[in-house]
Coordinates of N, CA, C and O in Angstrom, one line a residue:
X1 N 8.6 3.8 -12.0 CA 8.0 2.0 -11.1 C 8.7 2.2 -10.2 O 10.1 2.5 -10.0
X2 N 8.1 2.0 -9.0 CA 8.9 1.3 -7.6 C 9.2 -0.3 -7.2 O 8.1 -0.9 -7.9
X3 N 9.8 -0.1 -6.8 CA 10.7 -1.8 -6.6 C 9.9 -1.8 -5.0 O 10.1 -1.3 -4.6
X4 N 8.8 -3.2 -4.8 CA 9.0 -3.4 -4.0 C 9.1 -4.5 -2.9 O 10.7 -5.4 -3.8
X5 N 10.4 -3.6 -2.1 CA 11.0 -5.1 -1.1 C 10.7 -5.1 0.4 O 10.0 -4.7 1.1
X6 N 10.2 -6.2 0.3 CA 9.4 -7.0 1.8 C 10.7 -7.4 2.6 O 11.5 -7.2 2.6
X7 N 10.1 -6.7 4.3 CA 10.6 -6.7 5.2 C 11.3 -8.3 5.8 O 10.8 -8.8 4.8
X8 N 12.5 -8.1 5.7 CA 13.1 -9.5 6.2 C 13.0 -9.1 7.9 O 14.1 -8.3 8.6
X9 N 14.1 -10.3 8.9 CA 13.8 -10.7 10.2 C 15.6 -10.8 10.2 O 16.2 -10.9 9.7
X10 N 16.0 -10.9 11.8 CA 17.1 -10.7 11.7 C 17.8 -12.7 11.4 O 18.7 -12.1 10.9
X11 N 16.7 -13.2 11.0 CA 17.5 -14.4 10.7 C 17.2 -14.7 9.3 O 17.4 -15.5 8.4
X12 N 17.1 -13.8 8.3 CA 16.8 -13.3 6.7 C 15.3 -13.6 5.9 O 15.2 -14.1 5.2
X13 N 14.3 -14.3 7.0 CA 13.1 -14.5 6.8 C 12.1 -13.3 6.3 O 12.4 -12.3 6.7
X14 N 11.5 -13.6 5.3 CA 10.9 -12.8 4.6 C 9.3 -13.2 4.7 O 9.1 -13.8 3.8
X15 N 8.6 -13.1 6.1 CA 7.3 -13.9 6.1 C 6.4 -13.4 5.1 O 5.2 -14.2 4.6
X16 N 5.9 -11.9 5.0 CA 5.1 -11.8 4.1 C 5.0 -12.2 2.2 O 4.3 -13.0 2.0
X17 N 6.2 -12.4 2.0 CA 7.1 -13.4 0.6 C 6.4 -14.4 0.9 O 5.9 -15.0 0.2
X18 N 6.9 -15.2 2.5 CA 6.7 -16.8 1.7 C 5.3 -17.2 2.4 O 5.0 -17.9 1.6
X19 N 4.6 -16.0 2.8 CA 3.2 -16.4 2.6 C 2.6 -16.5 0.7 O 1.9 -17.1 1.3
X20 N 3.1 -15.5 1.1 CA 2.0 -15.7 -0.5 C 2.8 -16.3 -1.3 O 2.0 -16.9 -2.6
X21 N 3.7 -16.6 -1.0 CA 4.3 -17.8 -2.4 C 3.6 -18.9 -1.4 O 2.8 -20.1 -2.8
X22 N 3.3 -19.3 -0.3 CA 2.5 -20.4 0.1 C 0.7 -20.2 -0.5 O 0.5 -21.7 -0.6
X23 N 0.5 -19.3 -0.5 CA -0.9 -19.4 -0.8 C -0.9 -19.7 -2.1 O -1.8 -20.1 -3.1
X24 N -0.1 -19.0 -2.8 CA -0.3 -19.2 -4.6 C 0.2 -20.5 -4.6 O -0.3 -21.0 -5.6
X25 N 1.1 -21.4 -4.2 CA 1.2 -22.8 -4.6 C -0.3 -23.9 -3.5 O 0.3 -25.2 -4.1
X26 N -1.1 -22.8 -3.3 CA -2.0 -24.0 -2.4 C -3.1 -24.6 -3.5 O -3.3 -23.9 -4.6
X27 N -3.8 -25.6 -3.1 CA -4.9 -25.7 -3.9 C -6.2 -25.1 -3.6 O -6.7 -26.0 -4.0
X28 N -6.0 -24.5 -2.5 CA -7.8 -23.9 -1.9 C -8.2 -22.9 -2.9 O -6.9 -21.8 -3.1
X29 N -9.0 -22.9 -3.6 CA -9.5 -21.6 -4.4 C -9.4 -20.6 -3.6 O -9.2 -19.6 -4.4
X30 N -10.1 -20.0 -2.4 CA -10.3 -18.8 -1.5 C -8.2 -18.7 -1.2 O -8.3 -17.1 -1.7
X31 N -7.4 -19.5 -1.5 CA -6.2 -18.9 -1.1 C -5.3 -18.3 -2.5 O -5.2 -17.3 -2.7
X32 N -6.2 -19.3 -3.5 CA -5.5 -18.5 -5.5 C -6.2 -17.0 -5.3 O -6.0 -16.4 -5.9
X33 N -7.8 -16.8 -4.6 CA -8.2 -15.4 -4.9 C -7.2 -14.4 -4.1 O -7.1 -13.6 -4.6
X34 N -6.8 -15.0 -2.7 CA -6.3 -14.1 -1.9 C -4.8 -13.9 -2.6 O -4.4 -12.3 -3.1
X35 N -4.2 -14.8 -3.5 CA -3.5 -14.8 -3.5 C -3.2 -13.6 -5.1 O -2.3 -12.5 -5.0
X36 N -4.2 -13.8 -5.7 CA -4.4 -13.0 -6.8 C -4.2 -11.5 -6.1 O -4.0 -10.6 -7.0
X37 N -4.9 -11.3 -5.6 CA -6.3 -10.0 -5.3 C -4.1 -9.2 -4.6 O -4.0 -8.2 -5.1
X38 N -3.5 -9.7 -3.8 CA -2.4 -9.6 -3.1 C -1.7 -9.2 -4.7 O -0.8 -8.1 -3.9
X39 N -1.0 -10.1 -5.7 CA 0.0 -9.5 -6.4 C -0.8 -8.4 -7.1 O -0.2 -7.8 -7.6
X40 N -1.6 -8.1 -7.1 CA -2.5 -7.2 -8.3 C -2.2 -5.8 -7.1 O -2.1 -5.1 -8.3
X41 N -2.3 -6.1 -6.1 CA -2.1 -4.8 -5.4 C -1.1 -4.5 -5.3 O -0.4 -3.3 -5.8
X42 N 0.6 -5.4 -4.8 CA 1.3 -5.2 -5.2 C 1.8 -4.6 -6.5 O 2.9 -3.6 -6.4
X43 N 0.9 -5.0 -7.5 CA 1.6 -4.3 -9.1 C 1.0 -2.9 -8.9 O 2.3 -2.4 -9.1
X44 N -0.1 -3.2 -8.3 CA -0.1 -1.5 -8.6 C 0.4 -0.7 -7.4 O 1.2 0.5 -7.9
X45 N 0.8 -1.0 -6.3 CA 1.7 -0.1 -5.8 C 3.2 -0.1 -6.3 O 4.4 1.3 -6.3
X46 N 3.9 -1.3 -6.9 CA 4.7 -0.6 -7.3 C 4.9 -0.1 -9.2 O 5.8 0.9 -9.1
X47 N 3.5 0.1 -9.7 CA 3.1 0.8 -10.5 C 3.2 2.8 -10.2 O 3.8 3.5 -10.8
X48 N 2.2 3.0 -9.1 CA 1.8 4.0 -8.6 C 2.7 4.3 -7.3 O 2.7 5.7 -7.2
X49 N 3.5 3.9 -6.5 CA 3.8 4.0 -5.7 C 2.5 4.8 -4.4 O 1.4 4.1 -4.2
X50 N 2.8 4.8 -3.1 CA 2.3 5.5 -2.5 C 1.6 6.8 -2.5 O 1.9 7.7 -2.8
X51 N -0.3 6.9 -2.4 CA -0.4 8.0 -2.9 C -1.3 9.2 -1.6 O -2.0 8.1 -1.2

């Protein structure tokens, strides 16, 4: 299993992680769908790595 590490800027912000959290907590149905797809893809990446 691989560990997913989000990039961080010089101020300590992880924009991708923040985006994922924001759309996960959104009430918009489309945001929920995108968040689910992203989480699934990240899970696969963690399991299989880059092929």
